[in-house]
PDB file of C-alpha atoms in Angstrom:
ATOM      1  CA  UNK A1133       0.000   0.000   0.000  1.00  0.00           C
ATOM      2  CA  UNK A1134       1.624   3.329  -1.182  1.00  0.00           C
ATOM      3  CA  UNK A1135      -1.214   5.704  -0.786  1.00  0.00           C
ATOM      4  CA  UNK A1136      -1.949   8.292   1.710  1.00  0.00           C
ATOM      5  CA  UNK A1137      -5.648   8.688   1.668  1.00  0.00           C
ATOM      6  CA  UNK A1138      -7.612  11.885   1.762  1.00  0.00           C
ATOM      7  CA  UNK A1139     -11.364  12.077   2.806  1.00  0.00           C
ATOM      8  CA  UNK A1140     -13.293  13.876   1.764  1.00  0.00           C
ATOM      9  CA  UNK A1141     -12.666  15.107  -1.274  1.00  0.00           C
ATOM     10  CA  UNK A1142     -14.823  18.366  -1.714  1.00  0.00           C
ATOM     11  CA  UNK A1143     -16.728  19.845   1.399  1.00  0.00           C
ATOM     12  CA  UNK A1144     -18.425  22.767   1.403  1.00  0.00           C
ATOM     13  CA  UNK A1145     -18.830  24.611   4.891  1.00  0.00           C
ATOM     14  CA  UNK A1146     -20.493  27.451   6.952  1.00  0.00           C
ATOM     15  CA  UNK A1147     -18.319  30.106   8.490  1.00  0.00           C
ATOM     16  CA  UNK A1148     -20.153  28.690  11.904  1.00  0.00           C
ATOM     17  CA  UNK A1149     -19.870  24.877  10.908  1.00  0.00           C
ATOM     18  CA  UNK A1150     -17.271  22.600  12.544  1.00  0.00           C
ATOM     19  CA  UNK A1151     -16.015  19.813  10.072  1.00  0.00           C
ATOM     20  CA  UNK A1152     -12.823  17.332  10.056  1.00  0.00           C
ATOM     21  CA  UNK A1153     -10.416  16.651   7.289  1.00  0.00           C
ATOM     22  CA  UNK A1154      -9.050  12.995   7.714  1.00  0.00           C
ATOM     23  CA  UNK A1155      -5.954  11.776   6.158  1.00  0.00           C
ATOM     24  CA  UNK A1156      -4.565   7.629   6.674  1.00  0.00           C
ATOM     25  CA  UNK A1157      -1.457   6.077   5.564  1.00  0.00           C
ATOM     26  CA  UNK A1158      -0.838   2.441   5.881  1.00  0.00           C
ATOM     27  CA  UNK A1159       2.864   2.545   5.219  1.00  0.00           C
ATOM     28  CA  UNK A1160       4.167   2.623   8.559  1.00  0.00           C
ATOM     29  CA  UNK A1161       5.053   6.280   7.638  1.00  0.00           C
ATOM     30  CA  UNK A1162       6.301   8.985  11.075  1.00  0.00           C
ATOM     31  CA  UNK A1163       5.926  11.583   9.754  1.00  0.00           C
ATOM     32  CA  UNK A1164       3.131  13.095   8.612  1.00  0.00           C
ATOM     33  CA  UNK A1165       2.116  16.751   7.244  1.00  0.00           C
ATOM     34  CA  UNK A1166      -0.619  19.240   6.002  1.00  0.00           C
ATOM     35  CA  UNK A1167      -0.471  21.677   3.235  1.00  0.00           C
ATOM     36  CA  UNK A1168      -2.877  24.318   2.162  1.00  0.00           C
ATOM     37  CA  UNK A1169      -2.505  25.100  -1.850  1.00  0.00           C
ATOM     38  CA  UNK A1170      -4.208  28.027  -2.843  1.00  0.00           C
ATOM     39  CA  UNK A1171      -5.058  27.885  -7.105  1.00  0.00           C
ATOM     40  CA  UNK A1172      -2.085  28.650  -9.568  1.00  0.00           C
ATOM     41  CA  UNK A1173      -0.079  28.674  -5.913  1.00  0.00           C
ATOM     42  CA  UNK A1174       2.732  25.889  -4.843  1.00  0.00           C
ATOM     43  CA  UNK A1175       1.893  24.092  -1.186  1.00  0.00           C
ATOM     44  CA  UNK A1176       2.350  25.719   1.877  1.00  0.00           C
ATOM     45  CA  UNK A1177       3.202  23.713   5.363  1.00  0.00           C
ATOM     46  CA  UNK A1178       0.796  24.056   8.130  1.00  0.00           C
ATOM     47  CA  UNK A1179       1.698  21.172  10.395  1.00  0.00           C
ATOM     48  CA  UNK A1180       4.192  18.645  10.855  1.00  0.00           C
ATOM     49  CA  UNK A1181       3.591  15.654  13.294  1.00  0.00           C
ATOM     50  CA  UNK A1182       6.755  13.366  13.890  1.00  0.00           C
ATOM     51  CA  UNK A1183       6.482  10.298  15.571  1.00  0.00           C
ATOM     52  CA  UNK A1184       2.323  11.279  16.754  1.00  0.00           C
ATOM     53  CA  UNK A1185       3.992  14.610  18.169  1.00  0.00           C
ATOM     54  CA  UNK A1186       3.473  18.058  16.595  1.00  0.00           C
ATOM     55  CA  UNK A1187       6.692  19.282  15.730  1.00  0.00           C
ATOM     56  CA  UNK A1188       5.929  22.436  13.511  1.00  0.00           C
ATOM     57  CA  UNK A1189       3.195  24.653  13.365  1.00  0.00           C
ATOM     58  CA  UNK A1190       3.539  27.345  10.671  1.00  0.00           C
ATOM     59  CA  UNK A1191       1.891  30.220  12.973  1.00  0.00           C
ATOM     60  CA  UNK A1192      -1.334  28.920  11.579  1.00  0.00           C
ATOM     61  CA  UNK A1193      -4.538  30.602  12.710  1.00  0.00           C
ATOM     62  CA  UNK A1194      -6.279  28.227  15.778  1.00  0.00           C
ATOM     63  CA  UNK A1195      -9.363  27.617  14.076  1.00  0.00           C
ATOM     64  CA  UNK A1196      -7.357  25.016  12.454  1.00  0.00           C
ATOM     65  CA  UNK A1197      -6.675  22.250  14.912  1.00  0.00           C
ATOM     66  CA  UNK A1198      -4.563  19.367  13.636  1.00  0.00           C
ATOM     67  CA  UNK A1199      -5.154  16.163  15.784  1.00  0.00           C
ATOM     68  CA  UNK A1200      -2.556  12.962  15.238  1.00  0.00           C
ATOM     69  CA  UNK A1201      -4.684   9.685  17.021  1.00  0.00           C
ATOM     70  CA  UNK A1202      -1.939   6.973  15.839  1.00  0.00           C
ATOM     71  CA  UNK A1203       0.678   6.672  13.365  1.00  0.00           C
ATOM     72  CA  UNK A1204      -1.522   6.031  10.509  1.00  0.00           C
ATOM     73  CA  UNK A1205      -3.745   8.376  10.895  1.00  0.00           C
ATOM     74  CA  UNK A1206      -3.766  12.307  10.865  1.00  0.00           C
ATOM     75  CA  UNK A1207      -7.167  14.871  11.075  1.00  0.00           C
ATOM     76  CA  UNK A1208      -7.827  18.424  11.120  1.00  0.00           C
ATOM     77  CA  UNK A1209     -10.496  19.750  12.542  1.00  0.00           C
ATOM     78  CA  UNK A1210     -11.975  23.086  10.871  1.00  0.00           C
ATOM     79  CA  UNK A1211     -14.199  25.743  13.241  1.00  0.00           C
ATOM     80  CA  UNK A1212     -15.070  29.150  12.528  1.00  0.00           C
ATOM     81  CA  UNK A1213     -13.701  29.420   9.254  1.00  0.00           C
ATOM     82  CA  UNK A1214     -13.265  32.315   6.837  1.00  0.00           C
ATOM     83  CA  UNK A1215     -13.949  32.430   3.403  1.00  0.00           C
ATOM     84  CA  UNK A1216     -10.056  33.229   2.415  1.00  0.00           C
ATOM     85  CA  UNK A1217      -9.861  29.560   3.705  1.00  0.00           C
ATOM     86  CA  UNK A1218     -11.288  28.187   0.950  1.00  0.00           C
ATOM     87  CA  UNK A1219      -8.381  26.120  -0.783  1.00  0.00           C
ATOM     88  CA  UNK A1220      -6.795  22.631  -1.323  1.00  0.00           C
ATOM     89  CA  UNK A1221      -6.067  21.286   1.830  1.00  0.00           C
ATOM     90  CA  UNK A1222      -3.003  18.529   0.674  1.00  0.00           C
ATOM     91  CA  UNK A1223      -2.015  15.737   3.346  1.00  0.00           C
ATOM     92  CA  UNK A1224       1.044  14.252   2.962  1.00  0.00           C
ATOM     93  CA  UNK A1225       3.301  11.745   4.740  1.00  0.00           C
ATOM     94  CA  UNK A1226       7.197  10.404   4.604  1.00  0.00           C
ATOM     95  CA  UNK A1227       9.026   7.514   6.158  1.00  0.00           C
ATOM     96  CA  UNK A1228      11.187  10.110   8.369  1.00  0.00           C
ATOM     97  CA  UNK A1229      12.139  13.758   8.580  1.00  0.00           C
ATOM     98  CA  UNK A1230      14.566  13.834   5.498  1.00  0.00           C
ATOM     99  CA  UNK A1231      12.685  11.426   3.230  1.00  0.00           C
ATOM    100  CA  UNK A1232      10.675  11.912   0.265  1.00  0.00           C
ATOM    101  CA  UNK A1233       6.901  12.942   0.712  1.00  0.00           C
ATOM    102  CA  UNK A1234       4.095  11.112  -0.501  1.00  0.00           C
ATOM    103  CA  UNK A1235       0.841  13.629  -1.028  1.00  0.00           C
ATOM    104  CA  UNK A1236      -2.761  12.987  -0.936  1.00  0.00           C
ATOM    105  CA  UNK A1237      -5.069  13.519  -3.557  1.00  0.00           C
ATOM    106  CA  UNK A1238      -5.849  16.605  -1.135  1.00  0.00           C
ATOM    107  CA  UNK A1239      -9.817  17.955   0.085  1.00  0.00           C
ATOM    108  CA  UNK A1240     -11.243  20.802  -2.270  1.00  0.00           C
ATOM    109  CA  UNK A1241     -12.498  23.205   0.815  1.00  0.00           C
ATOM    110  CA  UNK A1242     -14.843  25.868   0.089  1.00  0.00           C
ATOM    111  CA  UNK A1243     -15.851  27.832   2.700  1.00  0.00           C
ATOM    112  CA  UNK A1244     -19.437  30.086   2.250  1.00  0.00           C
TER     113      UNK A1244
ATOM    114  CA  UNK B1268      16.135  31.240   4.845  1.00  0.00           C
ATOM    115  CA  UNK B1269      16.171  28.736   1.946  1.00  0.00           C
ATOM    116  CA  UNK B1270      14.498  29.816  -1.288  1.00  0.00           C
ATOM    117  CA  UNK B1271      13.802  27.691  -4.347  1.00  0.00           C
ATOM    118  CA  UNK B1272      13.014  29.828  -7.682  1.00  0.00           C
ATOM    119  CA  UNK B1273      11.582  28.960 -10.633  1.00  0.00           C
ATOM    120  CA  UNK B1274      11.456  31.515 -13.614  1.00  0.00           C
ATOM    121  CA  UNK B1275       9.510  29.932 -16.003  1.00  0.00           C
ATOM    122  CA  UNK B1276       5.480  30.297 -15.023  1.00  0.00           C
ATOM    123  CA  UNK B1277       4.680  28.876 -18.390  1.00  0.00           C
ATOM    124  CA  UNK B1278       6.381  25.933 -20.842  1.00  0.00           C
ATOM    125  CA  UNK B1279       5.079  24.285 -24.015  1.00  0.00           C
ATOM    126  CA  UNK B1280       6.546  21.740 -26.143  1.00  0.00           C
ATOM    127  CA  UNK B1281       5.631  19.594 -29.200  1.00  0.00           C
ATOM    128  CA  UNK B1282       4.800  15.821 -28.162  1.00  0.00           C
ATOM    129  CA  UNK B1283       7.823  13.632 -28.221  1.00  0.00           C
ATOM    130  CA  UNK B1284       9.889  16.364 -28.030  1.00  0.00           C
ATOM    131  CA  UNK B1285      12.585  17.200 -25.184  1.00  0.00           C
ATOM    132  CA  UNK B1286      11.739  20.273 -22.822  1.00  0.00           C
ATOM    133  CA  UNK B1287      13.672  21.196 -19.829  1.00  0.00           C
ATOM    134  CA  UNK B1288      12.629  23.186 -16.528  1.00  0.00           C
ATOM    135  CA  UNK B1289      14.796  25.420 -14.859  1.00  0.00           C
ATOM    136  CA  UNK B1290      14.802  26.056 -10.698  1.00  0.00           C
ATOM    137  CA  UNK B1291      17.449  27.927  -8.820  1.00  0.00           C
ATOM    138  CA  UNK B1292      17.928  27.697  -5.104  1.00  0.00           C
ATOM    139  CA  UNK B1293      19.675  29.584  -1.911  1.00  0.00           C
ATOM    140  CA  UNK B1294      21.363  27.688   0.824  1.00  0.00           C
ATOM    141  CA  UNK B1295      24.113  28.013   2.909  1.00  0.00           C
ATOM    142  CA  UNK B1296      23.958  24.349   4.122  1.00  0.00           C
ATOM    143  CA  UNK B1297      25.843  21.806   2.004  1.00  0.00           C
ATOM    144  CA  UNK B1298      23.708  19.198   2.591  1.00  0.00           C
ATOM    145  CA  UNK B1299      20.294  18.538   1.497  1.00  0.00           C
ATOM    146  CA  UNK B1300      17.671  16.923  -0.862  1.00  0.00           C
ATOM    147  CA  UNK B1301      15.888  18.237  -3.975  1.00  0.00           C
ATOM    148  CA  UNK B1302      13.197  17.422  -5.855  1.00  0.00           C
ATOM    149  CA  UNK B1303      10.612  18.063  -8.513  1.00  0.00           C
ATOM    150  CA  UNK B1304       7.156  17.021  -7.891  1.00  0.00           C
ATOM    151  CA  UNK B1305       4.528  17.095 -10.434  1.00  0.00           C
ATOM    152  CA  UNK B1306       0.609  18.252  -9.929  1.00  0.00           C
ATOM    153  CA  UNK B1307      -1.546  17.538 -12.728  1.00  0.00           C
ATOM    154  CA  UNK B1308      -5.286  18.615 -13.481  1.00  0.00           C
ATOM    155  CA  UNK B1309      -5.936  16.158 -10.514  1.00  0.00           C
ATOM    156  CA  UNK B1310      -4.160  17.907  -8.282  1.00  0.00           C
ATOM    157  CA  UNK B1311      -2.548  15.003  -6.448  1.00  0.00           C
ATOM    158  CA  UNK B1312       1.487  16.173  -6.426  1.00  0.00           C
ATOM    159  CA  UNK B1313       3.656  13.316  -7.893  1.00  0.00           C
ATOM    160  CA  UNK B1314       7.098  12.890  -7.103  1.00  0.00           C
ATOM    161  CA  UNK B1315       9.431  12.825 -10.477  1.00  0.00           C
ATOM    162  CA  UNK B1316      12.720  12.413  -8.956  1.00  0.00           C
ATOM    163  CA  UNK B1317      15.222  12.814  -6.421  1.00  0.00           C
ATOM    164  CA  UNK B1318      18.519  13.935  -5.926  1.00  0.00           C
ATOM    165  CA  UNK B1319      20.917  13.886  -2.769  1.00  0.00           C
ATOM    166  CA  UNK B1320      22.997  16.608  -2.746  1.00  0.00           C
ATOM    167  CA  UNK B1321      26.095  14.865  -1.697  1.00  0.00           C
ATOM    168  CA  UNK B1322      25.808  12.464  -4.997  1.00  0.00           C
ATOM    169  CA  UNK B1323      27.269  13.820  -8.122  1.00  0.00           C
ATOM    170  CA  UNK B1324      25.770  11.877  -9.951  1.00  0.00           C
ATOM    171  CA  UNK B1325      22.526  13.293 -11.828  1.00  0.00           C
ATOM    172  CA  UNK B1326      19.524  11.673 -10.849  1.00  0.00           C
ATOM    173  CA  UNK B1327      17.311   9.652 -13.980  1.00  0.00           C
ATOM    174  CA  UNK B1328      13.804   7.881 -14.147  1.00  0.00           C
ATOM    175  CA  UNK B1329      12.902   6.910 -17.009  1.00  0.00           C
ATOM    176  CA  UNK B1330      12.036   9.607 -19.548  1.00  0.00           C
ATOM    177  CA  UNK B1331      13.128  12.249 -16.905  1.00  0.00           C
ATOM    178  CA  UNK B1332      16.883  13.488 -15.744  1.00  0.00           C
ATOM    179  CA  UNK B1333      18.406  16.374 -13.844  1.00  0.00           C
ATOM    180  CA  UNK B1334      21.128  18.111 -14.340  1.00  0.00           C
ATOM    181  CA  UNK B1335      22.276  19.334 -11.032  1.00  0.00           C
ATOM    182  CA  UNK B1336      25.061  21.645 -10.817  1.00  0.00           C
ATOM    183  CA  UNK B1337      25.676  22.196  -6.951  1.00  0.00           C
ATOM    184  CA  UNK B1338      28.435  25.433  -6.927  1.00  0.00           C
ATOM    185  CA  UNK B1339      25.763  27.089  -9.487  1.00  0.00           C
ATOM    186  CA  UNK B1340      22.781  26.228  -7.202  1.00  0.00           C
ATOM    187  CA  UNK B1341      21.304  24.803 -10.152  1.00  0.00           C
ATOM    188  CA  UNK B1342      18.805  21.862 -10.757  1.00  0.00           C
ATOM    189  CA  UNK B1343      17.140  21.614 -13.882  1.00  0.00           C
ATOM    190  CA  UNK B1344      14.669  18.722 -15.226  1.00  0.00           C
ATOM    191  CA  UNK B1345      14.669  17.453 -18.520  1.00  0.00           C
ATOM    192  CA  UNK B1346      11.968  15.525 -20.167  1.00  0.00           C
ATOM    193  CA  UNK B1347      12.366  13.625 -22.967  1.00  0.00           C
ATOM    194  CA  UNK B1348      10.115  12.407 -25.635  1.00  0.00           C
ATOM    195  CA  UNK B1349       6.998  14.193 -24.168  1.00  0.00           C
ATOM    196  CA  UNK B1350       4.238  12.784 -23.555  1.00  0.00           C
ATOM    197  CA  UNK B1351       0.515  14.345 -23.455  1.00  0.00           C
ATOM    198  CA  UNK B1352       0.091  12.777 -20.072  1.00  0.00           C
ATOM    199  CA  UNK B1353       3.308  14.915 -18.876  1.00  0.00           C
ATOM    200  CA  UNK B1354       0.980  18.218 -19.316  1.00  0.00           C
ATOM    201  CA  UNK B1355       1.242  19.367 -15.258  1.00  0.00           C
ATOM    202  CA  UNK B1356       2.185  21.869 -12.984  1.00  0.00           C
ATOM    203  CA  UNK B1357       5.952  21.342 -12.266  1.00  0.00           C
ATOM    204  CA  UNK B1358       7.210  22.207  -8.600  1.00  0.00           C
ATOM    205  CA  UNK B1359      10.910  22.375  -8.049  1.00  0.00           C
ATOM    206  CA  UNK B1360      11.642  21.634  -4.116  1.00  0.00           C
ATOM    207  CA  UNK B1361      13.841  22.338  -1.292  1.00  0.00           C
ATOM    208  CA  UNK B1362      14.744  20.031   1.791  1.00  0.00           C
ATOM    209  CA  UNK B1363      17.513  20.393   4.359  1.00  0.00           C
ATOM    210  CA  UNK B1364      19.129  17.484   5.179  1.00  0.00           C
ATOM    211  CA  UNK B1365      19.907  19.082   8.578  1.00  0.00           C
ATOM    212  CA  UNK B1366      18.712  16.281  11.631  1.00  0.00           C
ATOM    213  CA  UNK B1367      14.889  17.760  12.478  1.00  0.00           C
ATOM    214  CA  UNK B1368      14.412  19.576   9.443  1.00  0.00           C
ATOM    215  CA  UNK B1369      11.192  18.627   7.962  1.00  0.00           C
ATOM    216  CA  UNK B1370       9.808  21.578   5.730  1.00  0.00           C
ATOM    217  CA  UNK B1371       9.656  21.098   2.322  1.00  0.00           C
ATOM    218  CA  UNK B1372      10.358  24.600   0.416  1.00  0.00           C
ATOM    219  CA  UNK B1373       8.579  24.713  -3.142  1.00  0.00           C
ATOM    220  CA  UNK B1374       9.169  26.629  -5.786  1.00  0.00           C
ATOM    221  CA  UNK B1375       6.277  29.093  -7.355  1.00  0.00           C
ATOM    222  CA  UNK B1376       6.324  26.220 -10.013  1.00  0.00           C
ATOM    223  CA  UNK B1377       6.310  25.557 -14.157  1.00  0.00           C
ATOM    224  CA  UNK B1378       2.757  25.251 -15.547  1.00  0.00           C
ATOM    225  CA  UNK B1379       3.871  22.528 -18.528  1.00  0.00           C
ATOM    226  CA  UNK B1380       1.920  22.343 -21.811  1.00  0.00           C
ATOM    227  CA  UNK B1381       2.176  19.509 -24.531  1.00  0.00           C
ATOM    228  CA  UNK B1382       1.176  19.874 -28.092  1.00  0.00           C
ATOM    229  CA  UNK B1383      -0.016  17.440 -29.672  1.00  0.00           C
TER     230      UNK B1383
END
């Protein structure tokens, strides 16, 4: 299994609705990361998790709140969003710090 | 800071022709990892290939090669005998080899037409 698995992949939201993104990799992966991609825009890093832990938080707003439950698994939970949210939200694992990444197919967020 | 630049916002080539992407980068560190990651209409980003800085050897898969010149802070991809599927956006990427370093730094990337 060499997939990291994105669900879901469109969600439309309320600026007052709480949702989850949900990302799982079943390739014994430790690290594990999101991106936010705005259109004709490259990735940027929001979180890192290494080894369950959070380990880098790009001084992103706290109405995103990344969760890690296990290795395989990584979520982040969306409250009180803004409409400038709207974007790709890309998840994205590697088999340690320095290795190559591995991206999900990423959620299409839009945010009313 | 590093920074990865890529000065090309558009390419087009004629299929089964060869076409080659330029990126520049800034780092003071000697070691470290680059890499060019592809993002078609799909969106999903697809690694291309890989290259260690420490190996001066240029990396190769397949139809695709670098040519990775480290003093010049260079590494270009070259694909050969294009394909329609190739058509992507091309993202030219950082990472520091440094223990706990775990940010990958991207280019503004190489939107990559083929012409059939």
């Amino acid at each position: 299994d060499t997939e990291v698995t994105q669900t879901p992949k469109h969600l439309v939201m309320g600026m007052t609705n709480k949702k989850s993104l949900k990302c799982e990799q079943h390739m014994g992966h430790r690290a594990m990361y999101w991106y936010k991609q705005k259109a004709k825009k490259p990735p940027e890093l929001m979180f890192v998790y290494s080894y369950e832990k959070l380990s880098i938080n790009e001084s992103v707003p706290s109405r995103f709140s990344p969760e890690c439950p296990n290795s395989s698994l990584l979520n982040l939970h969306l409250h009180a969003l803004q409409p400038e949210d709207s974007a790709l939200y890309l998840c994205a694992s590697s088999l340690n710090e320095v290795e190559k990444l591995f991206f999900g197919s990423g959620t299409q967020l839009s945010v009313l | 800071a590093q920074t990865v630049t890529q000065s090309q916002p558009e390419m087009s080539v004629q299929e089964a022709e060869t076409v080659t992407l330029s990126c520049t980068y800034d780092t003071s560190e000697s070691d470290y990892y680059l890499f060019w990651y592809k993002q078609p209409p799909s969106r999903q980003m697809i690694l291309v290939i890989r290259q260690e800085a420490y190996k001066q050897q240029n990396a190769t898969e397949n139809r695709f090669s670098v040519n990775f010149q480290k003093a010049a802070k260079s590494f270009s991809l070259k694909i050969s005998d294009s394909q329609l599927g190739d058509a992507a956006m091309y993202f030219c990427a950082y990472r520091s080899a440094v223990q706990g370093a775990q940010k990958l730094v991207f280019g503004q990337g190489t939107r990559l037409t083929i012409n059939p």
